[in-house]
């Protein structure tokens, strides 16, 4: 038990009741789910919304005059309105549905990037990025002859902003930055980074995969040109996510994929494209996923994103203190501003062994490079063990984690 006493802004036990998956035992022990950065669990309301679509309203959207098509279109489009409000976007058509953060970033590199980036141009990313905010830019650079520049991080896992300032120059076309690091939990000063990029005449893309589920995100206040997130990390379904983009930029970009729904007229000689957002949404989308995402946004609004952020911060403090007392354990990533992610290594014990022992105790953590190999290289480690929290986690679960880690030590020392 930690000495820290927590400020808890809601009834966690009651909220946990909304998540059927949490009610099970794993290897005979109550499930302790601490892998929320990989994907978050789904409340019953999200599951119900998906079931209702398939059981009652199932039809393709946008094209049908019949009742079921009208219903499914209405519910699907309602999600767009909900996301617009959730992110505080200026317009609903600035919300483009994609498969997830990865596809959102690829959409920008393949459309805006191919049109605007030329040989000798520069793209800036940070040393903390997830592979999905590295590789698409690398591919674009390979194709165009542009150069990738990387903002270094310090030993705590904070970006070195003085070095960032030095990287900006008239050739910088885009600064693409993670809002929150999935590997270390660092919350980047995105508002400042965007301001500096704009000052240099560059655009900005923010990878919000780890931010949107855990803190209030206001795309207008951030002034980001593009912002991407994944539904499944926001307690919604897999297969659906959002790319936000400013209207003028989206209008000036060529389409991403060709097909149904993204067109206005088609002849063999020429095709004209649909308006935003449909220009970027070719083919039948993940309708059930979109509807489930709407239910997830409702759920998060019902809990309250500010309360979620405040409670998760308390969990971070409690967890940090608790695991720090384990001899030989070192937390990797101690940034000044951190989300509720604790990545750590234990002297002489491989993270996969840690993960396996914890699993036998019903505790789900992630081990590996967390799709952020350059971060691991920066710390000269192959992997970490990562516990990542959501608002349904409890201090009792952190105590179980600590007990599990004590057991790991016992086995391996
Ligand atoms: N960026 C970050 C920071 C992430 O944590 C993840 C998922 N781990 C992604 C991007 C990619 O998200 P998805 O796989 O849902 O596209």
Short mmCIF file of C-alpha atoms in Angstrom, two decimals, residues 6-406:
data_model
loop_
_atom_site.label_atom_id
_atom_site.label_comp_id
_atom_site.label_asym_id
_atom_site.label_seq_id
_atom_site.Cartn_x
_atom_site.Cartn_y
_atom_site.Cartn_z
CA UNK A 6 -6.16 9.61 -3.74
CA UNK A 7 -8.73 12.16 -4.84
CA UNK A 8 -11.28 10.01 -6.67
CA UNK A 9 -13.79 12.05 -8.68
CA UNK A 10 -16.20 9.17 -9.44
CA UNK A 11 -17.30 5.78 -8.23
CA UNK A 12 -14.73 3.51 -9.90
CA UNK A 13 -16.36 0.29 -8.71
CA UNK A 14 -19.64 1.39 -10.30
CA UNK A 15 -17.95 2.36 -13.58
CA UNK A 16 -16.20 -1.02 -13.70
CA UNK A 17 -19.61 -2.65 -13.76
CA UNK A 18 -20.06 -1.15 -17.24
CA UNK A 19 -17.17 -3.24 -18.62
CA UNK A 20 -18.11 -6.92 -18.98
CA UNK A 21 -14.59 -8.01 -19.86
CA UNK A 22 -13.30 -6.89 -16.47
CA UNK A 23 -15.55 -9.34 -14.62
CA UNK A 24 -13.52 -12.44 -15.47
CA UNK A 25 -10.72 -14.40 -13.91
CA UNK A 26 -7.52 -15.28 -15.78
CA UNK A 27 -5.63 -18.38 -14.63
CA UNK A 28 -7.94 -18.38 -11.62
CA UNK A 29 -7.15 -14.78 -10.61
CA UNK A 30 -9.26 -11.65 -11.11
CA UNK A 31 -8.21 -9.93 -14.34
CA UNK A 32 -6.04 -6.85 -13.76
CA UNK A 33 -6.01 -5.14 -17.13
CA UNK A 34 -3.06 -2.74 -17.41
CA UNK A 35 -2.61 -2.76 -21.18
CA UNK A 36 -4.83 0.19 -21.99
CA UNK A 37 -2.27 1.93 -24.19
CA UNK A 38 -2.50 -1.02 -26.59
CA UNK A 39 -6.28 -1.05 -26.56
CA UNK A 40 -8.90 -0.03 -24.04
CA UNK A 41 -11.85 -2.19 -22.95
CA UNK A 42 -15.38 -1.50 -24.16
CA UNK A 43 -18.35 -0.52 -22.02
CA UNK A 44 -21.64 -2.40 -22.50
CA UNK A 45 -23.17 0.67 -24.18
CA UNK A 46 -20.61 0.43 -27.01
CA UNK A 47 -21.20 -3.31 -27.39
CA UNK A 48 -24.97 -2.71 -27.39
CA UNK A 49 -24.71 -0.03 -30.08
CA UNK A 50 -22.82 -2.43 -32.35
CA UNK A 51 -25.28 -5.26 -31.68
CA UNK A 52 -28.23 -2.94 -32.34
CA UNK A 53 -26.77 -1.94 -35.70
CA UNK A 54 -26.40 -5.54 -36.84
CA UNK A 55 -29.57 -6.84 -35.19
CA UNK A 56 -31.98 -4.01 -35.99
CA UNK A 57 -30.69 -1.29 -38.32
CA UNK A 58 -28.23 -3.05 -40.64
CA UNK A 59 -28.04 -1.40 -44.07
CA UNK A 60 -25.47 0.39 -46.15
CA UNK A 61 -25.28 4.12 -45.56
CA UNK A 62 -25.65 7.25 -47.73
CA UNK A 63 -27.16 5.53 -50.75
CA UNK A 64 -30.49 4.10 -49.66
CA UNK A 65 -33.92 5.72 -49.45
CA UNK A 66 -35.33 2.86 -47.40
CA UNK A 67 -35.89 3.04 -43.67
CA UNK A 68 -32.95 0.91 -42.55
CA UNK A 69 -30.48 2.85 -44.68
CA UNK A 70 -31.89 6.11 -43.35
CA UNK A 71 -31.48 4.89 -39.78
CA UNK A 72 -27.94 3.59 -40.18
CA UNK A 73 -26.86 6.74 -42.05
CA UNK A 74 -28.32 8.95 -39.34
CA UNK A 75 -26.60 7.11 -36.48
CA UNK A 76 -23.29 6.89 -38.35
CA UNK A 77 -23.31 10.59 -39.21
CA UNK A 78 -24.31 11.44 -35.65
CA UNK A 79 -20.90 10.09 -34.58
CA UNK A 80 -19.28 12.69 -36.80
CA UNK A 81 -21.19 15.40 -34.96
CA UNK A 82 -20.21 13.91 -31.61
CA UNK A 83 -16.52 13.72 -32.55
CA UNK A 84 -16.61 17.27 -33.91
CA UNK A 85 -17.88 18.47 -30.54
CA UNK A 86 -15.53 16.20 -28.58
CA UNK A 87 -12.45 17.60 -30.37
CA UNK A 88 -13.93 21.08 -30.68
CA UNK A 89 -13.39 21.11 -34.44
CA UNK A 90 -14.81 24.08 -36.31
CA UNK A 91 -16.77 22.02 -38.84
CA UNK A 92 -18.25 18.56 -38.99
CA UNK A 93 -16.78 17.97 -42.47
CA UNK A 94 -13.32 18.27 -40.92
CA UNK A 95 -13.88 14.88 -39.25
CA UNK A 96 -12.76 12.14 -41.67
CA UNK A 97 -13.42 8.54 -40.70
CA UNK A 98 -10.45 6.23 -41.19
CA UNK A 99 -9.39 2.84 -39.80
CA UNK A 100 -7.33 4.38 -37.03
CA UNK A 101 -4.40 6.64 -36.29
CA UNK A 102 -2.17 4.69 -38.67
CA UNK A 103 -4.49 5.18 -41.61
CA UNK A 104 -5.06 8.83 -40.69
CA UNK A 105 -1.32 9.53 -40.89
CA UNK A 106 -0.93 7.53 -44.11
CA UNK A 107 -3.81 9.48 -45.63
CA UNK A 108 -1.90 12.72 -45.01
CA UNK A 109 1.44 11.42 -46.28
CA UNK A 110 -0.14 9.92 -49.40
CA UNK A 111 -2.32 12.90 -50.34
CA UNK A 112 -1.01 16.14 -48.86
CA UNK A 113 2.53 14.74 -48.80
CA UNK A 114 2.75 13.52 -52.38
CA UNK A 115 1.30 16.77 -53.64
CA UNK A 116 3.35 19.17 -51.55
CA UNK A 117 6.64 17.57 -50.56
CA UNK A 118 9.55 17.84 -52.96
CA UNK A 119 13.21 16.80 -53.05
CA UNK A 120 15.22 18.71 -50.46
CA UNK A 121 12.18 19.49 -48.28
CA UNK A 122 12.24 18.47 -44.64
CA UNK A 123 9.82 16.66 -42.36
CA UNK A 124 10.32 16.89 -38.61
CA UNK A 125 9.23 14.17 -36.20
CA UNK A 126 10.31 13.43 -32.64
CA UNK A 127 12.50 10.77 -31.10
CA UNK A 128 9.46 9.48 -29.23
CA UNK A 129 7.25 8.56 -32.15
CA UNK A 130 5.30 5.36 -32.58
CA UNK A 131 6.28 3.54 -35.79
CA UNK A 132 3.03 4.73 -37.37
CA UNK A 133 4.29 8.32 -37.17
CA UNK A 134 7.74 7.40 -38.49
CA UNK A 135 7.37 4.91 -41.32
CA UNK A 136 4.74 6.75 -43.44
CA UNK A 137 6.95 9.86 -43.39
CA UNK A 138 10.02 7.80 -44.19
CA UNK A 139 8.19 6.27 -47.15
CA UNK A 140 7.22 9.75 -48.33
CA UNK A 141 10.82 10.94 -47.99
CA UNK A 142 12.09 7.95 -49.97
CA UNK A 143 9.59 8.65 -52.72
CA UNK A 144 10.16 12.40 -52.93
CA UNK A 145 13.79 12.88 -51.92
CA UNK A 146 12.80 14.84 -48.83
CA UNK A 147 14.68 14.45 -45.53
CA UNK A 148 13.45 13.27 -42.16
CA UNK A 149 14.68 15.27 -39.16
CA UNK A 150 14.25 14.07 -35.60
CA UNK A 151 13.83 16.13 -32.42
CA UNK A 152 16.03 14.45 -29.77
CA UNK A 153 14.78 13.54 -26.30
CA UNK A 154 16.62 13.91 -23.01
CA UNK A 155 17.18 11.20 -20.39
CA UNK A 156 13.80 11.83 -18.77
CA UNK A 157 11.99 11.42 -22.08
CA UNK A 158 11.24 15.10 -22.67
CA UNK A 159 11.73 16.63 -26.10
CA UNK A 160 14.67 19.03 -26.28
CA UNK A 161 12.90 22.10 -27.60
CA UNK A 162 16.10 24.08 -28.21
CA UNK A 163 17.17 21.36 -30.63
CA UNK A 164 13.72 21.45 -32.22
CA UNK A 165 14.09 25.20 -32.80
CA UNK A 166 17.39 24.53 -34.59
CA UNK A 167 15.78 21.99 -36.90
CA UNK A 168 13.15 24.41 -38.21
CA UNK A 169 14.02 26.24 -41.40
CA UNK A 170 12.34 27.39 -44.64
CA UNK A 171 12.60 23.85 -46.06
CA UNK A 172 10.52 22.38 -43.20
CA UNK A 173 7.16 21.38 -44.68
CA UNK A 174 5.64 19.39 -41.85
CA UNK A 175 6.15 18.79 -38.14
CA UNK A 176 4.46 15.50 -37.22
CA UNK A 177 4.42 14.89 -33.51
CA UNK A 178 2.94 12.47 -31.01
CA UNK A 179 0.77 14.17 -28.41
CA UNK A 180 1.51 11.51 -25.79
CA UNK A 181 4.22 8.83 -26.05
CA UNK A 182 2.84 5.31 -25.80
CA UNK A 183 6.24 3.96 -24.75
CA UNK A 184 7.13 6.48 -22.02
CA UNK A 185 3.96 8.43 -21.29
CA UNK A 186 5.57 11.83 -22.05
CA UNK A 187 2.98 14.51 -22.77
CA UNK A 188 4.55 16.74 -25.38
CA UNK A 189 4.02 20.52 -25.31
CA UNK A 190 2.01 20.30 -28.51
CA UNK A 191 0.62 23.84 -28.47
CA UNK A 192 4.16 25.26 -28.33
CA UNK A 193 5.45 22.81 -30.95
CA UNK A 194 2.64 23.79 -33.33
CA UNK A 195 3.26 27.48 -32.75
CA UNK A 196 6.97 27.10 -33.51
CA UNK A 197 6.23 25.05 -36.64
CA UNK A 198 3.77 27.64 -37.92
CA UNK A 199 6.31 30.34 -37.18
CA UNK A 200 8.64 28.56 -39.60
CA UNK A 201 5.90 28.22 -42.22
CA UNK A 202 5.44 24.46 -41.67
CA UNK A 203 2.23 22.51 -41.17
CA UNK A 204 1.61 20.21 -38.23
CA UNK A 205 0.14 16.78 -37.70
CA UNK A 206 -0.50 15.47 -34.20
CA UNK A 207 -0.71 11.75 -33.47
CA UNK A 208 -3.33 11.82 -30.74
CA UNK A 209 -3.72 8.04 -30.26
CA UNK A 210 -2.60 8.19 -26.62
CA UNK A 211 -4.00 11.61 -25.79
CA UNK A 212 -7.67 11.56 -26.78
CA UNK A 213 -8.70 8.84 -24.28
CA UNK A 214 -6.94 10.53 -21.36
CA UNK A 215 -7.21 14.31 -21.57
CA UNK A 216 -9.30 17.09 -23.08
CA UNK A 217 -8.17 17.71 -26.65
CA UNK A 218 -9.24 20.93 -28.35
CA UNK A 219 -7.94 20.97 -31.92
CA UNK A 220 -8.72 24.66 -32.35
CA UNK A 221 -6.83 25.62 -29.19
CA UNK A 222 -3.89 23.44 -30.30
CA UNK A 223 -4.14 24.93 -33.78
CA UNK A 224 -2.93 21.61 -35.23
CA UNK A 225 -3.49 21.29 -38.96
CA UNK A 226 -4.15 17.55 -38.72
CA UNK A 227 -4.97 15.44 -35.69
CA UNK A 228 -5.43 11.65 -35.74
CA UNK A 229 -6.75 9.17 -33.19
CA UNK A 230 -8.01 5.57 -32.93
CA UNK A 231 -11.47 4.58 -31.72
CA UNK A 232 -10.29 1.41 -30.00
CA UNK A 233 -8.11 3.29 -27.51
CA UNK A 234 -11.09 5.51 -26.66
CA UNK A 235 -13.18 2.54 -25.40
CA UNK A 236 -14.67 2.18 -28.89
CA UNK A 237 -14.38 -0.57 -31.51
CA UNK A 238 -11.34 -1.52 -33.53
CA UNK A 239 -11.29 -0.62 -37.22
CA UNK A 240 -12.47 2.96 -36.84
CA UNK A 241 -10.61 6.18 -36.14
CA UNK A 242 -10.56 9.81 -37.06
CA UNK A 243 -8.42 12.19 -39.00
CA UNK A 244 -9.22 15.82 -38.27
CA UNK A 245 -7.94 18.36 -40.78
CA UNK A 246 -8.50 22.06 -41.36
CA UNK A 247 -11.02 22.69 -44.13
CA UNK A 248 -8.76 24.61 -46.53
CA UNK A 249 -6.06 21.98 -46.37
CA UNK A 250 -8.46 19.08 -46.84
CA UNK A 251 -10.10 20.83 -49.78
CA UNK A 252 -6.75 21.37 -51.47
CA UNK A 253 -5.69 17.73 -51.04
CA UNK A 254 -6.27 15.06 -53.69
CA UNK A 255 -8.42 12.08 -52.67
CA UNK A 256 -6.82 9.15 -50.86
CA UNK A 257 -8.59 6.15 -52.39
CA UNK A 258 -10.93 6.00 -55.36
CA UNK A 259 -14.29 4.24 -55.35
CA UNK A 260 -17.90 4.64 -54.32
CA UNK A 261 -19.10 7.53 -52.17
CA UNK A 262 -16.05 9.72 -52.80
CA UNK A 263 -17.31 10.85 -56.22
CA UNK A 264 -19.84 13.36 -57.50
CA UNK A 265 -19.92 12.27 -61.15
CA UNK A 266 -18.11 9.51 -63.01
CA UNK A 267 -17.61 9.10 -66.74
CA UNK A 268 -14.84 7.19 -68.46
CA UNK A 269 -13.34 10.53 -69.45
CA UNK A 270 -13.44 12.25 -66.08
CA UNK A 271 -14.50 11.89 -62.47
CA UNK A 272 -15.38 14.76 -60.18
CA UNK A 273 -15.03 14.29 -56.47
CA UNK A 274 -17.48 14.58 -53.63
CA UNK A 275 -17.36 17.29 -50.98
CA UNK A 276 -15.68 16.91 -47.61
CA UNK A 277 -15.61 14.64 -45.73
CA UNK A 278 -16.79 12.06 -48.29
CA UNK A 279 -13.98 12.84 -50.73
CA UNK A 280 -11.71 10.90 -48.36
CA UNK A 281 -14.13 8.08 -47.53
CA UNK A 282 -14.18 5.72 -50.52
CA UNK A 283 -16.23 2.54 -50.30
CA UNK A 284 -18.42 1.10 -47.58
CA UNK A 285 -16.89 2.16 -44.29
CA UNK A 286 -16.89 0.38 -40.94
CA UNK A 287 -20.47 1.44 -40.22
CA UNK A 288 -20.82 -0.57 -37.02
CA UNK A 289 -17.45 0.77 -35.91
CA UNK A 290 -18.53 4.34 -36.53
CA UNK A 291 -21.73 3.80 -34.59
CA UNK A 292 -19.78 2.14 -31.77
CA UNK A 293 -17.38 5.09 -31.70
CA UNK A 294 -20.33 7.43 -31.21
CA UNK A 295 -21.41 5.38 -28.20
CA UNK A 296 -17.84 5.49 -26.87
CA UNK A 297 -17.73 9.30 -27.12
CA UNK A 298 -21.06 9.43 -25.26
CA UNK A 299 -19.65 7.17 -22.59
CA UNK A 300 -16.50 9.24 -22.10
CA UNK A 301 -18.62 12.40 -21.92
CA UNK A 302 -20.78 10.72 -19.31
CA UNK A 303 -17.73 9.88 -17.15
CA UNK A 304 -16.13 13.27 -17.88
CA UNK A 305 -12.77 13.60 -19.63
CA UNK A 306 -11.42 16.09 -17.05
CA UNK A 307 -12.31 13.71 -14.23
CA UNK A 308 -10.65 10.88 -16.16
CA UNK A 309 -7.46 12.95 -16.55
CA UNK A 310 -7.44 13.93 -12.87
CA UNK A 311 -8.01 10.38 -11.60
CA UNK A 312 -5.47 8.81 -13.95
CA UNK A 313 -2.90 11.33 -12.74
CA UNK A 314 -3.52 10.13 -9.19
CA UNK A 315 -3.08 6.53 -10.38
CA UNK A 316 0.20 7.52 -12.02
CA UNK A 317 1.51 9.07 -8.80
CA UNK A 318 0.39 6.10 -6.73
CA UNK A 319 1.80 3.57 -9.21
CA UNK A 320 5.09 5.41 -9.64
CA UNK A 321 5.69 5.49 -5.92
CA UNK A 322 4.62 1.88 -5.47
CA UNK A 323 6.82 0.33 -8.17
CA UNK A 324 9.78 2.58 -7.37
CA UNK A 325 10.11 0.82 -4.03
CA UNK A 326 10.96 -2.48 -5.75
CA UNK A 327 14.75 -2.96 -5.62
CA UNK A 328 16.40 -3.21 -9.04
CA UNK A 329 13.39 -1.73 -10.86
CA UNK A 330 14.02 1.36 -12.99
CA UNK A 331 11.28 3.44 -14.54
CA UNK A 332 12.07 4.40 -18.14
CA UNK A 333 10.48 7.76 -18.91
CA UNK A 334 10.17 10.30 -16.13
CA UNK A 335 9.04 13.31 -18.13
CA UNK A 336 7.77 16.39 -16.32
CA UNK A 337 4.32 15.97 -17.84
CA UNK A 338 3.27 12.34 -18.02
CA UNK A 339 0.19 10.34 -18.86
CA UNK A 340 -0.64 7.24 -16.80
CA UNK A 341 1.96 4.96 -18.36
CA UNK A 342 4.72 3.29 -16.36
CA UNK A 343 7.42 1.67 -18.48
CA UNK A 344 10.16 -0.06 -16.54
CA UNK A 345 13.04 -2.52 -16.61
CA UNK A 346 14.17 -4.88 -13.84
CA UNK A 347 17.82 -5.67 -13.41
CA UNK A 348 18.75 -9.03 -14.89
CA UNK A 349 15.17 -10.03 -15.79
CA UNK A 350 13.85 -9.99 -19.34
CA UNK A 351 10.57 -8.08 -19.81
CA UNK A 352 8.99 -11.11 -21.50
CA UNK A 353 9.66 -13.18 -18.37
CA UNK A 354 8.09 -10.43 -16.28
CA UNK A 355 5.05 -10.36 -18.55
CA UNK A 356 4.68 -14.14 -18.44
CA UNK A 357 4.83 -14.35 -14.65
CA UNK A 358 2.36 -11.47 -14.30
CA UNK A 359 0.00 -13.14 -16.77
CA UNK A 360 -0.09 -16.26 -14.57
CA UNK A 361 -1.33 -13.93 -11.84
CA UNK A 362 -4.07 -12.50 -14.07
CA UNK A 363 -2.19 -9.25 -14.70
CA UNK A 364 -2.08 -8.02 -18.31
CA UNK A 365 0.84 -5.72 -19.12
CA UNK A 366 2.69 -5.22 -22.38
CA UNK A 367 6.31 -6.15 -22.92
CA UNK A 368 8.44 -5.33 -25.91
CA UNK A 369 9.47 -2.25 -27.86
CA UNK A 370 5.90 -0.91 -28.02
CA UNK A 371 6.23 -0.08 -31.74
CA UNK A 372 8.78 2.55 -30.76
CA UNK A 373 12.14 0.92 -31.46
CA UNK A 374 14.03 4.23 -31.71
CA UNK A 375 12.91 5.03 -28.14
CA UNK A 376 14.36 1.73 -26.94
CA UNK A 377 17.58 2.45 -28.87
CA UNK A 378 17.77 5.86 -27.19
CA UNK A 379 17.85 4.16 -23.78
CA UNK A 380 20.00 1.26 -25.07
CA UNK A 381 17.45 -1.33 -23.99
CA UNK A 382 15.68 -3.89 -26.17
CA UNK A 383 12.34 -3.70 -24.42
CA UNK A 384 10.42 -2.56 -21.36
CA UNK A 385 7.49 -3.81 -19.36
CA UNK A 386 4.66 -1.29 -19.58
CA UNK A 387 1.68 -0.85 -17.30
CA UNK A 388 -0.79 1.62 -18.79
CA UNK A 389 -3.88 2.74 -16.93
CA UNK A 390 -7.45 3.72 -17.65
CA UNK A 391 -10.06 5.29 -15.39
CA UNK A 392 -11.46 1.86 -14.47
CA UNK A 393 -8.17 0.80 -12.86
CA UNK A 394 -7.77 0.95 -9.11
CA UNK A 395 -5.07 1.31 -6.51
CA UNK A 396 -5.86 -2.26 -5.46
CA UNK A 397 -4.86 -3.37 -8.96
CA UNK A 398 -1.60 -1.44 -8.65
CA UNK A 399 -1.02 -3.26 -5.35
CA UNK A 400 -1.58 -6.55 -7.24
CA UNK A 401 0.98 -5.44 -9.83
CA UNK A 402 3.51 -4.75 -7.09
CA UNK A 403 2.80 -8.14 -5.51
CA UNK A 404 3.28 -9.69 -8.95
CA UNK A 405 6.61 -7.94 -9.40
CA UNK A 406 7.74 -9.12 -5.96
#
